[in-house]
Coordinates of C-alpha atoms in Angstrom, one line a residue:
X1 CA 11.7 42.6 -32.7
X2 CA 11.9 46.4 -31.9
X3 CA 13.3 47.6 -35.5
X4 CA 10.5 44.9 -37.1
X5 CA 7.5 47.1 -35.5
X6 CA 9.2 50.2 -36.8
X7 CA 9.8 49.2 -40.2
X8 CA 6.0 48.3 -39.9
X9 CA 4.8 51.6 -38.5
X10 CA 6.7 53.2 -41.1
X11 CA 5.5 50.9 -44.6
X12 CA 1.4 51.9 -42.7
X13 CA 2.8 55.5 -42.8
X14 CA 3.3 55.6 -46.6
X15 CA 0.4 53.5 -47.3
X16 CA -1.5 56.6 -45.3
X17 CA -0.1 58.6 -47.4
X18 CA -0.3 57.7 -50.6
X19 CA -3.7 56.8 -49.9
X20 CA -4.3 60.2 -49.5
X21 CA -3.0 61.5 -52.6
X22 CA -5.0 58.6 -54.6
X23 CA -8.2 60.4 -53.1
X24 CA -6.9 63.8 -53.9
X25 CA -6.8 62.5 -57.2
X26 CA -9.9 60.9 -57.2
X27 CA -12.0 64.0 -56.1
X28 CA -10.1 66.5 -58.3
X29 CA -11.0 64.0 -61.9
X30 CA -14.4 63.9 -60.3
X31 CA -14.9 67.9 -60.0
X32 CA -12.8 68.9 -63.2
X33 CA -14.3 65.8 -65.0
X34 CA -11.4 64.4 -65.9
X35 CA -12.1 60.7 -66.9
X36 CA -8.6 59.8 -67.1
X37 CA -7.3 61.2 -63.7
X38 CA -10.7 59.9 -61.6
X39 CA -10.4 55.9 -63.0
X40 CA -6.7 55.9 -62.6
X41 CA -7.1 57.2 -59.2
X42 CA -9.9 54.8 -58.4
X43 CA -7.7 51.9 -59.7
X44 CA -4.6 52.9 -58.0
X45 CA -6.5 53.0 -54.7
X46 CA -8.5 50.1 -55.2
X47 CA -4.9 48.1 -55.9
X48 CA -3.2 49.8 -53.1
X49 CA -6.1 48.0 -50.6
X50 CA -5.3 45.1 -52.4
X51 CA -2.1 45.2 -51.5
X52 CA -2.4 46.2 -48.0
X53 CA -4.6 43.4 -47.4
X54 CA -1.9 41.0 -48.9
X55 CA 0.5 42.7 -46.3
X56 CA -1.7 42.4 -43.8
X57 CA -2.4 38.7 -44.6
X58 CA 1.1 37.8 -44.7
X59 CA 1.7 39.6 -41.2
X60 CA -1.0 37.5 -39.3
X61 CA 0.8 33.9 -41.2
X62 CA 3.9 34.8 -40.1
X63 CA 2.4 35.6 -36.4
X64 CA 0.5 32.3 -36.2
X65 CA 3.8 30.3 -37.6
X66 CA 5.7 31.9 -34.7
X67 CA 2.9 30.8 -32.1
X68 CA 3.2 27.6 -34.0
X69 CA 7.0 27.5 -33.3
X70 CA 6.4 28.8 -30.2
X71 CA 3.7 26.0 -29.2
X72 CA 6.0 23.5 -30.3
X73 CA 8.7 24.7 -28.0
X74 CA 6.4 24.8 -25.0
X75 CA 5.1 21.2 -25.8
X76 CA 9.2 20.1 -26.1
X77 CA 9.8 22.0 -22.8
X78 CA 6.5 20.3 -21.0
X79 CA 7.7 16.7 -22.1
X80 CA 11.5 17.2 -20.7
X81 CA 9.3 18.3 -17.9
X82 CA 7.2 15.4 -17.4
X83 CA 10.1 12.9 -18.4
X84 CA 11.8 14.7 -15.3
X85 CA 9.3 14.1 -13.1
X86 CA 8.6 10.6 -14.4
X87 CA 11.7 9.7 -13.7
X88 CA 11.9 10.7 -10.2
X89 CA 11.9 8.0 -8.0
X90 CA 8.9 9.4 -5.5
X91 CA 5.8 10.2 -6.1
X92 CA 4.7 13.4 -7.5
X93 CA 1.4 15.1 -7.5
X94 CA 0.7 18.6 -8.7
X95 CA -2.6 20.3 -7.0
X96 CA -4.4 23.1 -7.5
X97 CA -5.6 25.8 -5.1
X98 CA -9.1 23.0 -4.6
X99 CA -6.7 20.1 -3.7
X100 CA -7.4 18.5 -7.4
X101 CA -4.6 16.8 -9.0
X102 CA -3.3 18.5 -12.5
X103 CA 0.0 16.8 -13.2
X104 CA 1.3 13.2 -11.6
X105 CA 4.1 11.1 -12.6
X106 CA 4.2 7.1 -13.0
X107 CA 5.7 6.2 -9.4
X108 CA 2.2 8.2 -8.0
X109 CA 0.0 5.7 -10.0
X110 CA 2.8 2.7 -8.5
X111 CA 2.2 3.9 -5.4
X112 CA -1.6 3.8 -4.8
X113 CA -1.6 0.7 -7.3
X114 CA -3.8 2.8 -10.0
X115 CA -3.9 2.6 -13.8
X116 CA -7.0 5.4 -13.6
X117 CA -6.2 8.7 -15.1
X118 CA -6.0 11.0 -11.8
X119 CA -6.4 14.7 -13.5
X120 CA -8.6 16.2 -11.5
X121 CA -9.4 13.8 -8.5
X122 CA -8.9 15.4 -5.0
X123 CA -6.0 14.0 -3.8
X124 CA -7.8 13.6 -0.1
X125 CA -9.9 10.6 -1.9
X126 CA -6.8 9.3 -4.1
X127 CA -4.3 8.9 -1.0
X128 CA -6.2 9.5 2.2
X129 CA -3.5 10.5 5.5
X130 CA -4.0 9.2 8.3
X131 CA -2.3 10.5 11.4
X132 CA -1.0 8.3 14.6
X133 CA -4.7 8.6 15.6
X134 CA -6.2 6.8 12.6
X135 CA -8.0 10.4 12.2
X136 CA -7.5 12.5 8.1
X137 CA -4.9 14.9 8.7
X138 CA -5.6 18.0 7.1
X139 CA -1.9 18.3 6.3
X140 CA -2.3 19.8 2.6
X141 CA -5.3 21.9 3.6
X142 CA -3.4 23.8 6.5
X143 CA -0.7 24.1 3.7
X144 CA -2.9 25.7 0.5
X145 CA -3.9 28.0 3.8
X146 CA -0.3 28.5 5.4
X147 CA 2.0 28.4 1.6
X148 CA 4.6 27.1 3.9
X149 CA 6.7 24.0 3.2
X150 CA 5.6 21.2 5.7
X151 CA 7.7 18.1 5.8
X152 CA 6.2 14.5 7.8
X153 CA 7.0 11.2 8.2
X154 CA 4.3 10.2 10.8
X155 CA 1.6 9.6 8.4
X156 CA -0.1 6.2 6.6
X157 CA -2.3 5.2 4.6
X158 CA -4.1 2.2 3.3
X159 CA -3.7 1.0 -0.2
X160 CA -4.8 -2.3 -1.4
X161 CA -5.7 -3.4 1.9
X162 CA -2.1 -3.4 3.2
X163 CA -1.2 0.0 5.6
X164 CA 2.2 1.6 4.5
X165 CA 3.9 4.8 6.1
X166 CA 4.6 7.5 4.5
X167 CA 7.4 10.7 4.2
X168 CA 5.4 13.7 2.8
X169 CA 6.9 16.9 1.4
X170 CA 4.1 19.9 0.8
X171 CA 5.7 22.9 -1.0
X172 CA 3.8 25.5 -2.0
X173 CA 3.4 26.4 -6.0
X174 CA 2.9 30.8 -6.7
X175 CA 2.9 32.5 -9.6
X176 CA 3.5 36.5 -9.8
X177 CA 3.0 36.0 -5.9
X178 CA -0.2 34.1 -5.4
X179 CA -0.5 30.2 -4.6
X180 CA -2.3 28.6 -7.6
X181 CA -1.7 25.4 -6.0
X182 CA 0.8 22.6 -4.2
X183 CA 3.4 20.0 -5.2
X184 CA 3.3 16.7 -2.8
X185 CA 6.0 14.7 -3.1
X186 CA 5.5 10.7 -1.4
X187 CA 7.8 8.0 -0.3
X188 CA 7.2 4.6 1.0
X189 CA 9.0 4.2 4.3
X190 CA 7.5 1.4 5.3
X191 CA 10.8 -0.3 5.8
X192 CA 12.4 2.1 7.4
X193 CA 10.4 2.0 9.8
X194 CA 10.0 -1.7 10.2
X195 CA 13.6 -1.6 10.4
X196 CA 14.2 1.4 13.1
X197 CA 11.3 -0.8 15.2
X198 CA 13.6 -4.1 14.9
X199 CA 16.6 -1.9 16.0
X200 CA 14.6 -0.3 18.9
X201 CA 13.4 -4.0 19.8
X202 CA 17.4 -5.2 19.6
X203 CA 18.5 -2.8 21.4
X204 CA 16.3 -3.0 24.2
X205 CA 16.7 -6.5 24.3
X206 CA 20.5 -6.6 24.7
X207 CA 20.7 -3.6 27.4
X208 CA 18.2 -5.6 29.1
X209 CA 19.8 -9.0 29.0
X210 CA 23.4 -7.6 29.7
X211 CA 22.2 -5.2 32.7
X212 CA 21.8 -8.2 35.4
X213 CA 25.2 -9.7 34.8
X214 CA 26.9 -6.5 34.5
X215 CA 25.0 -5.3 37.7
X216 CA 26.1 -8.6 39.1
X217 CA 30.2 -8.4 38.2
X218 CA 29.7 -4.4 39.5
X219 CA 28.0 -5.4 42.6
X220 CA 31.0 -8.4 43.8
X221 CA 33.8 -5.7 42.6
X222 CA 32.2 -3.6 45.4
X223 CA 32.3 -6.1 47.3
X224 CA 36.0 -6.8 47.3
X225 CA 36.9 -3.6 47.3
X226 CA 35.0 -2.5 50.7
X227 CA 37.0 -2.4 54.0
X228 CA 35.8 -6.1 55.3
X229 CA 38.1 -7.7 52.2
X230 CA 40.5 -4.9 51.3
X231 CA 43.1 -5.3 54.2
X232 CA 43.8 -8.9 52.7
X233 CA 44.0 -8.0 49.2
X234 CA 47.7 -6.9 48.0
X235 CA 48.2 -3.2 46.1
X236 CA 48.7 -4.3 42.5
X237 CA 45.4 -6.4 42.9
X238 CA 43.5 -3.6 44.6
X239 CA 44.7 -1.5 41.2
X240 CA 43.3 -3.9 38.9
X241 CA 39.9 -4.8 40.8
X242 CA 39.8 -0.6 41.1
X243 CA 40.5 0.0 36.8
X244 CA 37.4 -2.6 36.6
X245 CA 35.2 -1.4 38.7
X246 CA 35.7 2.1 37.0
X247 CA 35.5 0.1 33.3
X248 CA 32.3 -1.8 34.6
X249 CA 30.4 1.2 35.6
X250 CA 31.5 3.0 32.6
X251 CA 29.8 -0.5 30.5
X252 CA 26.7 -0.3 32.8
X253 CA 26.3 3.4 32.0
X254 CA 26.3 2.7 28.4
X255 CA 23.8 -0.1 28.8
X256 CA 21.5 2.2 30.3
X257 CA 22.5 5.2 27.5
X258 CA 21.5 2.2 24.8
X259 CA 18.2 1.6 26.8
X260 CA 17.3 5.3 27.2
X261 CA 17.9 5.9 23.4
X262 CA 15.6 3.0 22.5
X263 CA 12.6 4.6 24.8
X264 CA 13.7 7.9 23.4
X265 CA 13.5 7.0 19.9
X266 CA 9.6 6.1 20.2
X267 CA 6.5 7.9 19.2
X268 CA 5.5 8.7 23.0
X269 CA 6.5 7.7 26.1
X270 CA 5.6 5.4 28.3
X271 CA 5.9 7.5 31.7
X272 CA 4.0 8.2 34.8
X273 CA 2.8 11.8 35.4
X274 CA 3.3 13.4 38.5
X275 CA 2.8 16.9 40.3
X276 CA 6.4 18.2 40.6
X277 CA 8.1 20.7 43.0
X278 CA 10.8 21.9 41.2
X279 CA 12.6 23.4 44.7
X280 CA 12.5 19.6 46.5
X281 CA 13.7 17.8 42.8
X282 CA 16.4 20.3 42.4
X283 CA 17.4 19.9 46.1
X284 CA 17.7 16.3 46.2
X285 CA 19.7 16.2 42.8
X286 CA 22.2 18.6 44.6
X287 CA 22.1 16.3 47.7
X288 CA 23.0 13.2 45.5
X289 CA 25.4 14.7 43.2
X290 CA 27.6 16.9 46.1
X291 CA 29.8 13.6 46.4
X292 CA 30.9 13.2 43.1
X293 CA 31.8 16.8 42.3
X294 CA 33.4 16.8 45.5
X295 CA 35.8 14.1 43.9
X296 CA 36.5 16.3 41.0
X297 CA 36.9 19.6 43.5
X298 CA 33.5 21.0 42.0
X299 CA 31.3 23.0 44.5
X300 CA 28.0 22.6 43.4
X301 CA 25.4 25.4 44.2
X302 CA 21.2 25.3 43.8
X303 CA 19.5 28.7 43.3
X304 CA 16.2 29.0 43.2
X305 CA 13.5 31.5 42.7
X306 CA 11.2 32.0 45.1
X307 CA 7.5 30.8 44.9
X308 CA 7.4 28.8 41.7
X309 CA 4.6 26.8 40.0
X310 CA 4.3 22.9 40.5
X311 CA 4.3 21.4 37.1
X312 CA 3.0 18.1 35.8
X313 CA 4.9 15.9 33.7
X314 CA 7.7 12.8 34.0
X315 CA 9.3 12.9 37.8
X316 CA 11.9 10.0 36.1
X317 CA 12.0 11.6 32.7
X318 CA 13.2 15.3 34.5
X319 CA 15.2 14.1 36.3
X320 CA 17.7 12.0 33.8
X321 CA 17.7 14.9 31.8
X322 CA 19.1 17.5 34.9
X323 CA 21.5 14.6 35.7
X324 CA 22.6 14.7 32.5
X325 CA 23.4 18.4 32.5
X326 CA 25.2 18.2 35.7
X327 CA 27.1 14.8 34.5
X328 CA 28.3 16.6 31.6
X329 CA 29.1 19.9 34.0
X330 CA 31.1 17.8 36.0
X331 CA 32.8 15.4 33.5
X332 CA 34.0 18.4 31.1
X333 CA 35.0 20.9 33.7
X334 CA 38.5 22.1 32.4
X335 CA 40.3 22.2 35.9
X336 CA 39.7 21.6 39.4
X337 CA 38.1 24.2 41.8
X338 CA 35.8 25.1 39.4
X339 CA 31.4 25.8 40.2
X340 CA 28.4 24.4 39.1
X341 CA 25.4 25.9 39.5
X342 CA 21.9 24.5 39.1
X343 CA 19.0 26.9 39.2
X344 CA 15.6 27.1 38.2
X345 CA 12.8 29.9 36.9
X346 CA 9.7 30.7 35.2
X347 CA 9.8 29.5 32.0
X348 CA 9.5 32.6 28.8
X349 CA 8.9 30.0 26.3
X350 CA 5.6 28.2 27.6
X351 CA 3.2 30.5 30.4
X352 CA 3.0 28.7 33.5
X353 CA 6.2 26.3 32.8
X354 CA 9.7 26.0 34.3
X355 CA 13.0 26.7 33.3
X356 CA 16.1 24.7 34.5
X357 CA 19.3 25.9 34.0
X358 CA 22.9 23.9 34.8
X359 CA 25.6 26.7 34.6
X360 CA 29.0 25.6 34.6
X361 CA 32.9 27.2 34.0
X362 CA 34.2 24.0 32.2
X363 CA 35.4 23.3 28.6
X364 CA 33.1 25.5 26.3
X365 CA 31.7 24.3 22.9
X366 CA 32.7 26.0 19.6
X367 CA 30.2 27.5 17.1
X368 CA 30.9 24.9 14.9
X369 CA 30.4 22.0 17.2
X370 CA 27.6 23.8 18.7
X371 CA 25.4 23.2 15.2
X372 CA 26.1 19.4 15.7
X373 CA 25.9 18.9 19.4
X374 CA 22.4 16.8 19.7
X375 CA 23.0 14.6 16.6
X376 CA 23.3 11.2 17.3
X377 CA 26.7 9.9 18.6
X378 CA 28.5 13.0 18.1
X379 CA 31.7 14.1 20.3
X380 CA 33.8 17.0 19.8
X381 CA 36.9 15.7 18.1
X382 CA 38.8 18.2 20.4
X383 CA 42.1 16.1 22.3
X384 CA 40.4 17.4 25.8
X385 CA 37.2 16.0 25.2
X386 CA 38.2 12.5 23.4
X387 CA 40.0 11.9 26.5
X388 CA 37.1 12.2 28.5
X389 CA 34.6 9.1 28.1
X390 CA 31.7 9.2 26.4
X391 CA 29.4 7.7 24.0
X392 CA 27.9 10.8 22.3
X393 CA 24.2 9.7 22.7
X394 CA 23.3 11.9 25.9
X395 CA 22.3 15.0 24.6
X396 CA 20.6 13.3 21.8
X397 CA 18.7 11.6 24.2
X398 CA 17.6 14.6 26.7
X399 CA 16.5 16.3 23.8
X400 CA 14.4 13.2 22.6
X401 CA 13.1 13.0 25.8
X402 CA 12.5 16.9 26.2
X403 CA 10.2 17.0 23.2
X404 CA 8.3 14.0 24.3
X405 CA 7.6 16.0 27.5
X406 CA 6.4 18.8 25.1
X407 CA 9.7 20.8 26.3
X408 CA 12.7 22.2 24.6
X409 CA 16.7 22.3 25.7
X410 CA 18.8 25.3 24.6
X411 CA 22.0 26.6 25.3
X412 CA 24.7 29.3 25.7
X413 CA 28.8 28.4 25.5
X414 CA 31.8 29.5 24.6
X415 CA 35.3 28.5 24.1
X416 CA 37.0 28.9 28.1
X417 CA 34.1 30.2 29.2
X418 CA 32.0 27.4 30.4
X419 CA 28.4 26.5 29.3
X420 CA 24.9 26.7 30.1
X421 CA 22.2 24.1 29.0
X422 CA 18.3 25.3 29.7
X423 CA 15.5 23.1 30.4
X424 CA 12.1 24.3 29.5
X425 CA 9.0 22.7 30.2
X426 CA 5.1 23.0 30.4
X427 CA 3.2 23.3 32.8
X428 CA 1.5 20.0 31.8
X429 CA 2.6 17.6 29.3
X430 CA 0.2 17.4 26.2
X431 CA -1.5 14.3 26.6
X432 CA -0.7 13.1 23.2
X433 CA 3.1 12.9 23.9
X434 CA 2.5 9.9 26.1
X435 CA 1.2 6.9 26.9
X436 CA 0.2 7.4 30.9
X437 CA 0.1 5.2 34.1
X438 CA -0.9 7.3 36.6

């Protein structure tokens, strides 16, 4: 391309040239009145135009084939395009910076039921989202005004008279820099969700309907074991009645784990609201977990900080999550003799809020395990902790419950060096994380 615009610099450089010469030529016949000299100059430059012009002619066809070419290419490159997109199982709209559609595949006219040619509809009007308040969500105007990638899966719509839910992916489209527009990617997940309400229903169900008998059996193995029958009973018996009782309790902890993960898993909670005093909570957890660490040879300590606001949120919710942290404290503390210590602060993270904090000097967690600690059902694979019970759905849980309560949980560990798990919350719940009873 480089040596072409030379060779073409240099072919107008002669023609300059020689054009001057030819009106040299024709000036000097003209003034010595030389017929011969003058026409022949005239002619000469007359036919060198010509042939520029034929050059020149030639130039711009061979410029317009390439754009020809070169259209042709971008038209082949736009169709492998589209076919892409076409064949992507979601729906696919392309928006500009007003919110109008400019490129959609065939699973977006599938999914509002449309045969209608969509170019330049706003995509509000072709596939209004609703939020869990039946309200428009302004999801891809907050985006064109953000150009940040927003993902949701709490949004439906109506299409055809039947509601469906929807996953949403916003990204952001920029050329040289600027947003020019948005690509919204759709997916029916209708039955997904039908099917994670059936499971939440099941669930719920069976803790319920297996916590009375299980309460029951745990209840007359207390029973039996107390001092009144015990002195009758011989010691292989006692042995036996004592491994059930400890297998019973460990079933009627996982029937309420199963029951807290079905309330944990839905949109808000159903909860009271209460004013709570973080100093008289935190004292009474202390009281009623001093016996168990006891067993273990665990001194647990409370430290508190000195004139701290009441806050209002779940008095039942709080306190399952602390119990869990000190649970946890207790059950993975490496040897005996060790301290737990359960304190409590102002909160950095929301003005006016409370931190908890459940320090202990027990296993540690590794920096791998640490990225995967509050997925679902996940236990270290480490030989200490598999031989410690557990169903791997506690932390999940806390932390389910912690952002319904419009609250975070964070922590510090290390390998032999114990852990610490943080509790931050408000200091009043947003009113949209719950359903209330107060």
């Amino acid at each position: 391309m480089k040596s072409s615009k030379l060779s073409l610099l240099r072919l107008y450089g002669i023609f300059v040239f020689v054009s001057v010469i030819f009106l040299i030529g024709i000036i000097y016949g003209y003034l010595q009145k030389d017929p011969v000299l003058f026409w022949t100059s005239i002619i000469l430059f007359v036919l060198l135009g010509i042939i520029r012009i034929l050059i020149i002619i030639r130039s711009l066809l061979h410029k317009t084939e390439q754009q020809k070419k070169h259209a042709v290419k971008l038209q082949v490159e736009q169709n492998k395009l589209l076919a892409l997109v076409n064949s992507l199982g979601e729906a696919v709209f392309a928006l500009d910076k007003k919110g109008r559609v400019s490129v959609y595949n065939s699973a977006a006219m599938e999914l509002i039921d449309s045969h209608n040619d969509l170019a330049g509809q706003l995509f509000d009007k072709i596939l209004p989202l609703q939020n869990k308040d039946n309200q428009i969500d302004q999801l891809i105007n907050a985006t064109l005004q953000e150009s940040k990638v927003v993902t949701r899966d709490d949004l439906h719509t109506t299409i055809s008279g039947q509601e469906i839910s929807l996953y949403i992916l916003v990204t952001p489209i920029k050329q040289s820099g600027e947003l020019v527009g948005v690509l919204v990617m759709a997916r029916d997940i209708s039955k997904q969700k039908n099917l994670q309400q059936q499971k939440d229903e099941f669930l719920s169900v069976v803790s319920h309907e297996l916590r009375t008998p299980v309460a029951i059996v745990e209840a007359d193995i207390s029973t039996v074991l107390s001092p009144t029958y015990l002195g009758g009973i011989e010691p292989k018996t006692e042995k036996l009645l004592r491994s059930a009782a400890q297998n019973i309790t460990y079933l009627s902890g996982l029937l309420q784990d199963l029951s807290d993960l079905s309330h944990s898993e839905r949109t808000v909670l159903d909860v009271e609201l209460h004013s709570i005093d973080s100093d008289l909570l935190c004292k009474e957890l202390v009281e009623s977990m001093t016996e168990r660490a006891k067993l273990e040879n665990i001194e647990l300590v409370y430290l508190n900080e000195k004139d701290l606001p009441k806050i209002t949120s779940s008095d039942q919710r709080v306190r399952e999550i602390l119990i869990n942290f000190l649970t946890n404290a207790i059950k993975y503390s490496a040897s005996k003799g060790k301290k737990i210590e359960l304190s409590t602060k102002v909160s950095q993270k929301y003005p006016g809020g409370i931190q908890f904090a459940v320090n202990d000097e027990g296993l540690g967690i590794s920096s791998e395990e640490q990225k995967k600690l509050f997925h679902k059902f996940y236990r270290s694979s480490s030989q200490e902790v598999q031989a410690i019970k557990g169903t791997g759905m506690g932390l999940y849980i806390t932390m389910q419950q912690a952002k319904k309560l419009g609250g975070d949980i964070s922590f510090d560990s290390q390998i032999g060096n114990g852990s610490t798990f943080y509790l931050d919350l408000p200091f009043t719940i947003p009113v949209s994380k719950v359903t209330t009873t107060q």
